[in-house]
CSV table of C-alpha atoms and ligand atoms in Angstrom, one decimal:
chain,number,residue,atom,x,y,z
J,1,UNK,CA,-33.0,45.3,8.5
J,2,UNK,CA,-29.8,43.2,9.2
J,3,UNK,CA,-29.3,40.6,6.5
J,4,UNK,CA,-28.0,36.9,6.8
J,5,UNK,CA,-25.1,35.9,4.5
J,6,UNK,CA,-26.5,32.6,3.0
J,7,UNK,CA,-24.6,29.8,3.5
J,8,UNK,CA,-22.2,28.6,0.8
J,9,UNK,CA,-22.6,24.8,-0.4
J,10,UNK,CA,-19.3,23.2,0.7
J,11,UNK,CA,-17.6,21.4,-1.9
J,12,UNK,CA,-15.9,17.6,-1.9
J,13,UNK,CA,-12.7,17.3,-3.7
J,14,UNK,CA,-11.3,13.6,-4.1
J,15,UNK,CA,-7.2,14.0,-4.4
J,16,UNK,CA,-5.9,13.8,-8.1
J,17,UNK,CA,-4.2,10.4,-7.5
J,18,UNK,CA,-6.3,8.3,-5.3
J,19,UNK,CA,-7.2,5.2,-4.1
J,20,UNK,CA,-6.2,1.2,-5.3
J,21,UNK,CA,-2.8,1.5,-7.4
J,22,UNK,CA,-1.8,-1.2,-10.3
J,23,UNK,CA,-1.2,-3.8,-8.0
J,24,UNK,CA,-4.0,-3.7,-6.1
J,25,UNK,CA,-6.8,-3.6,-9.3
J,26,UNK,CA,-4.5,-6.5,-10.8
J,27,UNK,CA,-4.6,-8.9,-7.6
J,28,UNK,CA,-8.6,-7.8,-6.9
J,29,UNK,CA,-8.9,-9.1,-10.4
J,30,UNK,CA,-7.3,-12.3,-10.2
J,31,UNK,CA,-9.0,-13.4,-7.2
J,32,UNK,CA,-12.1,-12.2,-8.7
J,33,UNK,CA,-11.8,-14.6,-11.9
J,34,UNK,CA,-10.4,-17.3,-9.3
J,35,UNK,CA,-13.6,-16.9,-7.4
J,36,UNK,CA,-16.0,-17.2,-10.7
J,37,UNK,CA,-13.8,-20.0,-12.3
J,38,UNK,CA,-13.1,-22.5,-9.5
J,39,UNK,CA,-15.3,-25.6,-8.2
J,40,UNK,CA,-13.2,-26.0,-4.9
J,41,UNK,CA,-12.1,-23.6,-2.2
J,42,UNK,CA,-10.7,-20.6,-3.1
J,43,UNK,CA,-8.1,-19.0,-0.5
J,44,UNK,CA,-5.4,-16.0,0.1
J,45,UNK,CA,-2.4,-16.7,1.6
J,46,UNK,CA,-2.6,-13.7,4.4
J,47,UNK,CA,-5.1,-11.0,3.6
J,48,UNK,CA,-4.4,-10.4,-0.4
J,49,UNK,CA,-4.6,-6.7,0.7
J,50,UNK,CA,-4.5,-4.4,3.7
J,51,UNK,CA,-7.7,-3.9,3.5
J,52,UNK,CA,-10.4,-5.2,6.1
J,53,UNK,CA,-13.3,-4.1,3.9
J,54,UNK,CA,-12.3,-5.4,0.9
J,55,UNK,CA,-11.3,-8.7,2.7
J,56,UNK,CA,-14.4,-9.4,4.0
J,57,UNK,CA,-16.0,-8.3,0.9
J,58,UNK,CA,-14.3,-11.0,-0.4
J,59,UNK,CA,-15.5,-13.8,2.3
J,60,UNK,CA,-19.1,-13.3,1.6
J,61,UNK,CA,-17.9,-14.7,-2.1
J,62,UNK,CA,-16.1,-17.7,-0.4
J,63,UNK,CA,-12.8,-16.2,-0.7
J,64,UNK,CA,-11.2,-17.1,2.7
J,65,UNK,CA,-7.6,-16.1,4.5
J,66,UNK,CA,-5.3,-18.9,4.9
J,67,UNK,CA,-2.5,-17.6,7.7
J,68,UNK,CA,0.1,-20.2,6.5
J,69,UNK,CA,0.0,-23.7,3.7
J,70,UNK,CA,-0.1,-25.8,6.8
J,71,UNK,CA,-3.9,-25.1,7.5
J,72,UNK,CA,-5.3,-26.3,3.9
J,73,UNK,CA,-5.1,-28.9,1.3
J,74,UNK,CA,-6.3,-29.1,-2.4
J,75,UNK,CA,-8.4,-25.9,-4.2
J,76,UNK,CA,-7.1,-22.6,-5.5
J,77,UNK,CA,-4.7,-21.1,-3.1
J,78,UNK,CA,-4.2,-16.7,-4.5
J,79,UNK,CA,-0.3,-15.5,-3.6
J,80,UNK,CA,-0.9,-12.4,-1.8
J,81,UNK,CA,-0.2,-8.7,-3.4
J,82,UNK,CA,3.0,-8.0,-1.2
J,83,UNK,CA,4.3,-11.1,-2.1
J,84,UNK,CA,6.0,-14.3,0.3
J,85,UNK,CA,8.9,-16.3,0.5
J,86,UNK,CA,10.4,-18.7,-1.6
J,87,UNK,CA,9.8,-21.0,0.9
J,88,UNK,CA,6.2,-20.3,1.9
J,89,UNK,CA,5.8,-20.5,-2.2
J,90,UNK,CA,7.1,-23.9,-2.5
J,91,UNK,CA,4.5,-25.1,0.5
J,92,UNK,CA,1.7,-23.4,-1.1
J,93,UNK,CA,2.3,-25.0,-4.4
J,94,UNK,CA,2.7,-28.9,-2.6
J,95,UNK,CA,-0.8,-28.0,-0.7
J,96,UNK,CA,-2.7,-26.3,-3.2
J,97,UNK,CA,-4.3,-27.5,-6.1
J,98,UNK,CA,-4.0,-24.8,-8.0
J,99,UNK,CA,-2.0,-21.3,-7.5
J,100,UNK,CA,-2.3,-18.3,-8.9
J,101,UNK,CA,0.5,-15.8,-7.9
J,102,UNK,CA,-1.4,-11.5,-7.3
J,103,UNK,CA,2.1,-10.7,-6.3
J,104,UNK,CA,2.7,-6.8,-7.6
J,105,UNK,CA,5.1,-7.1,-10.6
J,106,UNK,CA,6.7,-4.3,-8.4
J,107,UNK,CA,7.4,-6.4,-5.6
J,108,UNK,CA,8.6,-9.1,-7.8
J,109,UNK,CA,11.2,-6.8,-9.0
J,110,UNK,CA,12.4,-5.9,-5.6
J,111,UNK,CA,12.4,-9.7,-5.4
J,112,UNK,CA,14.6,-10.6,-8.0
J,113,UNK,CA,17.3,-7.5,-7.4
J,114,UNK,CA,17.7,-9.3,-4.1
J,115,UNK,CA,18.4,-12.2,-5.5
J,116,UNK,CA,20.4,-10.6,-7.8
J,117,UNK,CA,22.8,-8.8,-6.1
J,118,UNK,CA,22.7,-11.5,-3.3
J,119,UNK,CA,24.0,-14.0,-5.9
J,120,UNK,CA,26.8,-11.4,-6.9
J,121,UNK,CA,28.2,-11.5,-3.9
J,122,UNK,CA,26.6,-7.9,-2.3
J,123,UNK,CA,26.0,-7.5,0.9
J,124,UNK,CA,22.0,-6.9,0.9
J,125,UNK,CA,20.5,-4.3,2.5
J,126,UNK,CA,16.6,-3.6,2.5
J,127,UNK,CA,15.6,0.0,3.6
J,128,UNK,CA,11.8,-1.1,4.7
J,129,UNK,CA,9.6,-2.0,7.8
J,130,UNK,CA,10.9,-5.0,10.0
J,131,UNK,CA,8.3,-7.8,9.9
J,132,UNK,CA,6.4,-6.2,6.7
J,133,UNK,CA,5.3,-8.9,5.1
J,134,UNK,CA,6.4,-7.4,1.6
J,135,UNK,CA,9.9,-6.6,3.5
J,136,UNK,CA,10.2,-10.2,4.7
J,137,UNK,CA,9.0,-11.9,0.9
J,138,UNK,CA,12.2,-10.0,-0.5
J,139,UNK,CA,14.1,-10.9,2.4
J,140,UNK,CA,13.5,-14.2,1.9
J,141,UNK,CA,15.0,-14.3,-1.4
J,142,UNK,CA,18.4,-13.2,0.1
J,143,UNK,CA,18.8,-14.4,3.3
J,144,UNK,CA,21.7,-12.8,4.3
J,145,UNK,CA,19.9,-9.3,4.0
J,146,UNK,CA,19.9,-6.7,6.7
J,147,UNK,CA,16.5,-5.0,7.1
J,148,UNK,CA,16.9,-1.2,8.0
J,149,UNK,CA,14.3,1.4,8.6
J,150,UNK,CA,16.7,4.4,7.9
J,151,UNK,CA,20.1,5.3,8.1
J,152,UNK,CA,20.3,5.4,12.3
J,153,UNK,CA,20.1,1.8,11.8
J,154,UNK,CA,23.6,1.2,10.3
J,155,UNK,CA,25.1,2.0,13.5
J,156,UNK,CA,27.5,-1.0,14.9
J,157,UNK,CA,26.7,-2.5,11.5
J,158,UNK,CA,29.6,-4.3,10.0
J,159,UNK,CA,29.8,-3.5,6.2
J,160,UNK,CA,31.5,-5.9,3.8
J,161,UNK,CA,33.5,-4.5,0.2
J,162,UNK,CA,30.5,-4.4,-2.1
J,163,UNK,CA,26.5,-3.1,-0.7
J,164,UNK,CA,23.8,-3.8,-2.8
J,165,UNK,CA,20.3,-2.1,-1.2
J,166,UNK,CA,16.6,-2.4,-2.7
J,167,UNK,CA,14.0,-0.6,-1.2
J,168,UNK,CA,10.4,-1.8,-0.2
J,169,UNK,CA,8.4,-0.2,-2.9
J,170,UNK,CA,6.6,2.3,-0.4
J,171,UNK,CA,9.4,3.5,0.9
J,172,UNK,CA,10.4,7.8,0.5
J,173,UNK,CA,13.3,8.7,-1.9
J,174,UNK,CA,14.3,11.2,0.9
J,175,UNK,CA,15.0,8.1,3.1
J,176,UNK,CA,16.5,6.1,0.3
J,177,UNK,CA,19.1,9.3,-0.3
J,178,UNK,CA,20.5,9.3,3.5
J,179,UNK,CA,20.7,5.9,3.5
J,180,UNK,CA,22.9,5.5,0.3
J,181,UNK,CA,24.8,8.8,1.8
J,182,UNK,CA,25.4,7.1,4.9
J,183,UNK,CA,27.0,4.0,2.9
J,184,UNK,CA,29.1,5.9,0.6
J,185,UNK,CA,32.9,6.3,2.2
J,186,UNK,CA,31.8,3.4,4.7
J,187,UNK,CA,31.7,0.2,1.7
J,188,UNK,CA,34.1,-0.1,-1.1
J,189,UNK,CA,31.3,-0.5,-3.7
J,190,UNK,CA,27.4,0.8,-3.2
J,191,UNK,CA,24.8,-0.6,-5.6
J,192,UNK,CA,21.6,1.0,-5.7
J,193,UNK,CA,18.6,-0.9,-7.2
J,194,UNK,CA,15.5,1.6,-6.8
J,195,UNK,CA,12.5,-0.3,-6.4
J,196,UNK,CA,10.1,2.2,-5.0
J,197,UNK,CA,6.8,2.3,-6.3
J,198,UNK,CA,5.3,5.8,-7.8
J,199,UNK,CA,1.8,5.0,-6.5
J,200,UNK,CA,2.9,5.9,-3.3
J,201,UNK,CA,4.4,9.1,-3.8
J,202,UNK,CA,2.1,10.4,-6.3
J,203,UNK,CA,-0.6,9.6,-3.8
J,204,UNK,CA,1.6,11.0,-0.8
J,205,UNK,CA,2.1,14.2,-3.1
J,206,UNK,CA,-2.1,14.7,-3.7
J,207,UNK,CA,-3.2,14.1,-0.7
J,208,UNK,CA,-0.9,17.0,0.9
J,209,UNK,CA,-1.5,19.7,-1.8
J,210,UNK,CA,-4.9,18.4,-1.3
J,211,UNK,CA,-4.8,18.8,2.7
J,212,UNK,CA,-3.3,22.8,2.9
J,213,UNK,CA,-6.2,23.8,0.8
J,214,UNK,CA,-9.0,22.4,2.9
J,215,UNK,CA,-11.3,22.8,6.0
J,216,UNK,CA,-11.5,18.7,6.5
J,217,UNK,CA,-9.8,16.0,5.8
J,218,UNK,CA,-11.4,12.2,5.3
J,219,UNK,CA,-8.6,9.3,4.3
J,220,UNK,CA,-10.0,5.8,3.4
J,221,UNK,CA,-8.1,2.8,3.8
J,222,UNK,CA,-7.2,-0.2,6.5
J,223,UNK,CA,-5.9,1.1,9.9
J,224,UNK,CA,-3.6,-2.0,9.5
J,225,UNK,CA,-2.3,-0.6,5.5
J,226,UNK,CA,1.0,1.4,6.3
J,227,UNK,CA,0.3,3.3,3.0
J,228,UNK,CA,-3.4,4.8,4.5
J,229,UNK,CA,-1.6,5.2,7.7
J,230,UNK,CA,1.2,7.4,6.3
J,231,UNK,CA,-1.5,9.3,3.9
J,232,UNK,CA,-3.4,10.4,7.1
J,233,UNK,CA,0.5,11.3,9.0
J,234,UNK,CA,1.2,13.4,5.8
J,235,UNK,CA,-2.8,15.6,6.0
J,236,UNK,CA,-2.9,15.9,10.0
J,237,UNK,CA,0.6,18.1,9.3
J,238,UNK,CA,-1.6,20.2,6.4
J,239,UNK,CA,-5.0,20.2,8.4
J,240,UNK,CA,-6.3,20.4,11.6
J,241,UNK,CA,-9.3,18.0,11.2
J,242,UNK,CA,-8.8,14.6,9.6
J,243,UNK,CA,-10.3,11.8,9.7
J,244,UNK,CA,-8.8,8.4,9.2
J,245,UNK,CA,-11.8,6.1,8.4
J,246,UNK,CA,-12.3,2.3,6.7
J,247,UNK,CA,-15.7,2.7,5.4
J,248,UNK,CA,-18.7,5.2,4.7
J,249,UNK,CA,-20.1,4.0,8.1
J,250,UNK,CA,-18.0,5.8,10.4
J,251,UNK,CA,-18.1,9.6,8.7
J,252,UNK,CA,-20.2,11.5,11.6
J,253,UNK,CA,-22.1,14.9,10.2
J,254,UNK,CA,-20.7,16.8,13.2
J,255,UNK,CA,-17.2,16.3,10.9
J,256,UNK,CA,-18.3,18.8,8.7
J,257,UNK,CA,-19.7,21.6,10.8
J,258,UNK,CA,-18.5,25.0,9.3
J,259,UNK,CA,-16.7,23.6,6.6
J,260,UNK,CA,-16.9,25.1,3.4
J,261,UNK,CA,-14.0,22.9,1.6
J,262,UNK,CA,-14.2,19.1,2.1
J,263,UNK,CA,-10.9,16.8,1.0
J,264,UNK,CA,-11.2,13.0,0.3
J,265,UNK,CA,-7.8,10.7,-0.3
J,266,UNK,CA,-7.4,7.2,0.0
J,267,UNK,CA,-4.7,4.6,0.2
J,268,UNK,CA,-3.6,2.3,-2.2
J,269,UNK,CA,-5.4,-0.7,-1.4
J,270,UNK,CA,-8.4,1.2,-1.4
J,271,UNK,CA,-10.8,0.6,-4.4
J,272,UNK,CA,-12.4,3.0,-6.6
J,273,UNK,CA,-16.2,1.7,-5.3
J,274,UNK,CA,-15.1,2.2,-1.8
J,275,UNK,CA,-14.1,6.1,-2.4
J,276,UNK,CA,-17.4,6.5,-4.4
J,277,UNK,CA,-19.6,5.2,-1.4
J,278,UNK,CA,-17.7,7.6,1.3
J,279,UNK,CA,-18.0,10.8,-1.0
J,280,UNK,CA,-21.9,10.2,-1.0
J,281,UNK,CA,-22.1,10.2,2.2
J,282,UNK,CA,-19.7,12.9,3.2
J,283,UNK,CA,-22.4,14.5,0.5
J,284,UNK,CA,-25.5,13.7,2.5
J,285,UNK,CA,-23.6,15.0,6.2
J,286,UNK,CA,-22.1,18.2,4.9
J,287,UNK,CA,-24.8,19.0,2.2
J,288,UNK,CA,-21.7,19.4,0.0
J,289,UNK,CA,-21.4,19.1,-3.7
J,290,UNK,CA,-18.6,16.4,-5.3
J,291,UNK,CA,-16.4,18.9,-7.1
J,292,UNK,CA,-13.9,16.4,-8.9
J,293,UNK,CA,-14.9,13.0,-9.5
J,294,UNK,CA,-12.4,10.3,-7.9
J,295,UNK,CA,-10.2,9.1,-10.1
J,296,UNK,CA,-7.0,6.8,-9.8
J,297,UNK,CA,-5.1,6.7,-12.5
J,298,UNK,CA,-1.3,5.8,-11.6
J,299,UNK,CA,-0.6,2.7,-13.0
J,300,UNK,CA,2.5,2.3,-10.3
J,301,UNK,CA,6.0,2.3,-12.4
P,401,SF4,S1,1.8,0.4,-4.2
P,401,SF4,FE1,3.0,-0.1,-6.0
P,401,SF4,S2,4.2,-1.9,-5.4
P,401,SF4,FE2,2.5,-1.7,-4.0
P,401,SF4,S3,0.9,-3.0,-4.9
P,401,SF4,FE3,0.6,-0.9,-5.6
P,401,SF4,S4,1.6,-0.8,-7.6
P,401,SF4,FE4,2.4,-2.6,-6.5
């Protein structure tokens, strides 16, 4: 009598580093308090994180998204987590009442090595995305500053004696090294200030070993966060099915068919909460069994 091999319970493994970073848990908490504490409107300057989910999360508790300090007057304005401008600082502080600043203390310090080197006489360089808002906050602190994505875009680029480059914090040491290559034997002087954030890495790092080892792939985060983007670039080159998703309400059961070994990853501005809810419900679709509870420790730098 032939027999049936019975069918294995797949299992769900959340990545070892996962999910929101420092920054992130430290600005969610700030607007939080802001939200409980204050009797007028509370509001972000731009979304506080790339994250549509958590933002409108947010608007159901009268938190609201201010674009620039033109459109509002009075209450509690919350600086965003990538950070702004000197000059969109000083507005927000003559509109506001109050203003509490969620700026990463990471992106501060790319902030203030800007400023640094810009008042030393370097000529700045920022390796980062053009018209990030985290690249243009550190940009506005020296305003000279040339914003390059890699070292292809030093070409026709006249160099002064002394460089000075920072680095948006999500940003790969890889492309930090060419770049710095690239500028040795073509400046006098090269200064190096290395303001990447770990988070990133250490999440870029999981979420591949993570990737070669299973059948599926689901990454949580905002299709507008170039962290969660990049997290779901690194997987699709380690497996063949992933799924980039922003909440538990887009995971379809037919994901999961024949899978025996389930991976879950998130981005940076994705909360812990947010990664529980999807891993139920990639539970419920695959009949699978959580193997390794989420957890997200990296505290950034
Ligand atoms: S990724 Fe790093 S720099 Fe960006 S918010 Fe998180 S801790 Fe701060």
């Amino acid at each position: 009598m032939p027999t049936t091999k019975p069918k294995t319970t797949p299992t769900i493994t959340v990545a070892r580093e996962a999910g929101a970073c420092y920054g992130v848990n430290r600005a969610l908490d700030l607007v939080e308090k802001a939200a409980s504490e204050a009797t007028g409107p509370v509001r972000t300057l731009g979304p506080l994180i790339h994250n549509p989910a958590v933002v409108s999360e947010l608007e159901t508790r009268g938190v609201t998204v201010a674009s620039s300090p033109d459109e509002f007057s009075g209450g509690t304005l919350v600086l965003r987590t990538h950070g702004v401008t000197p000059i969109e600082e000083e507005r927000a502080r003559a509109a506001a009442e109050r203003v509490i600043d969620a700026t990463c203390p990471f992106v501060i310090r790319a902030h203030r090595a800007a400023e640094k080197l810009d008042s030393e006489g370097y000529q700045v360089i920022v390796l980062g995305e053009a018209g990030h808002p985290e690249v243009m906050g550190t940009v506005g602190h020296a305003p000279e500053a040339i914003v390059v994505e890699g070292a292809a875009d030093l070409d026709g680029v006249e160099l002064r004696g002394k460089v000075g480059v920072v680095v948006q914090t999500t940003q790969s040491r890889a492309r930090l090294r060419e770049l710095v290559s690239e500028l040795i034997g073509r400046a006098g002087e090269v200064r190096v200030v290395d303001t990447i954030c770990e988070a990133t890495s250490e999440r870029q790092a999981s979420a591949s070993a993570l990737a070669s080892e299973v059948d599926v792939m689901v990454v949580i985060g905002g299709r507008n966060s170039a962290n969660t983007c990049r997290l779901a670039e690194i997987c699709s080159g380690r497996c063949g099915r992933v799924h980039h998703i922003e909440g538990a309400a887009e995971l379809e059961a037919s994901w999961f068919d024949g899978a025996q070994a389930i991976g879950v990853t998130a981005g940076a501005s994705t909360p812990q909460r947010q990664i529980d809810v999807v891993c139920s419900r990639v539970a419920e679709l695959s009949g699978g069994m959580l193997e390794v509870p989420g957890t997200s420790s990296a505290e950034g730098k």
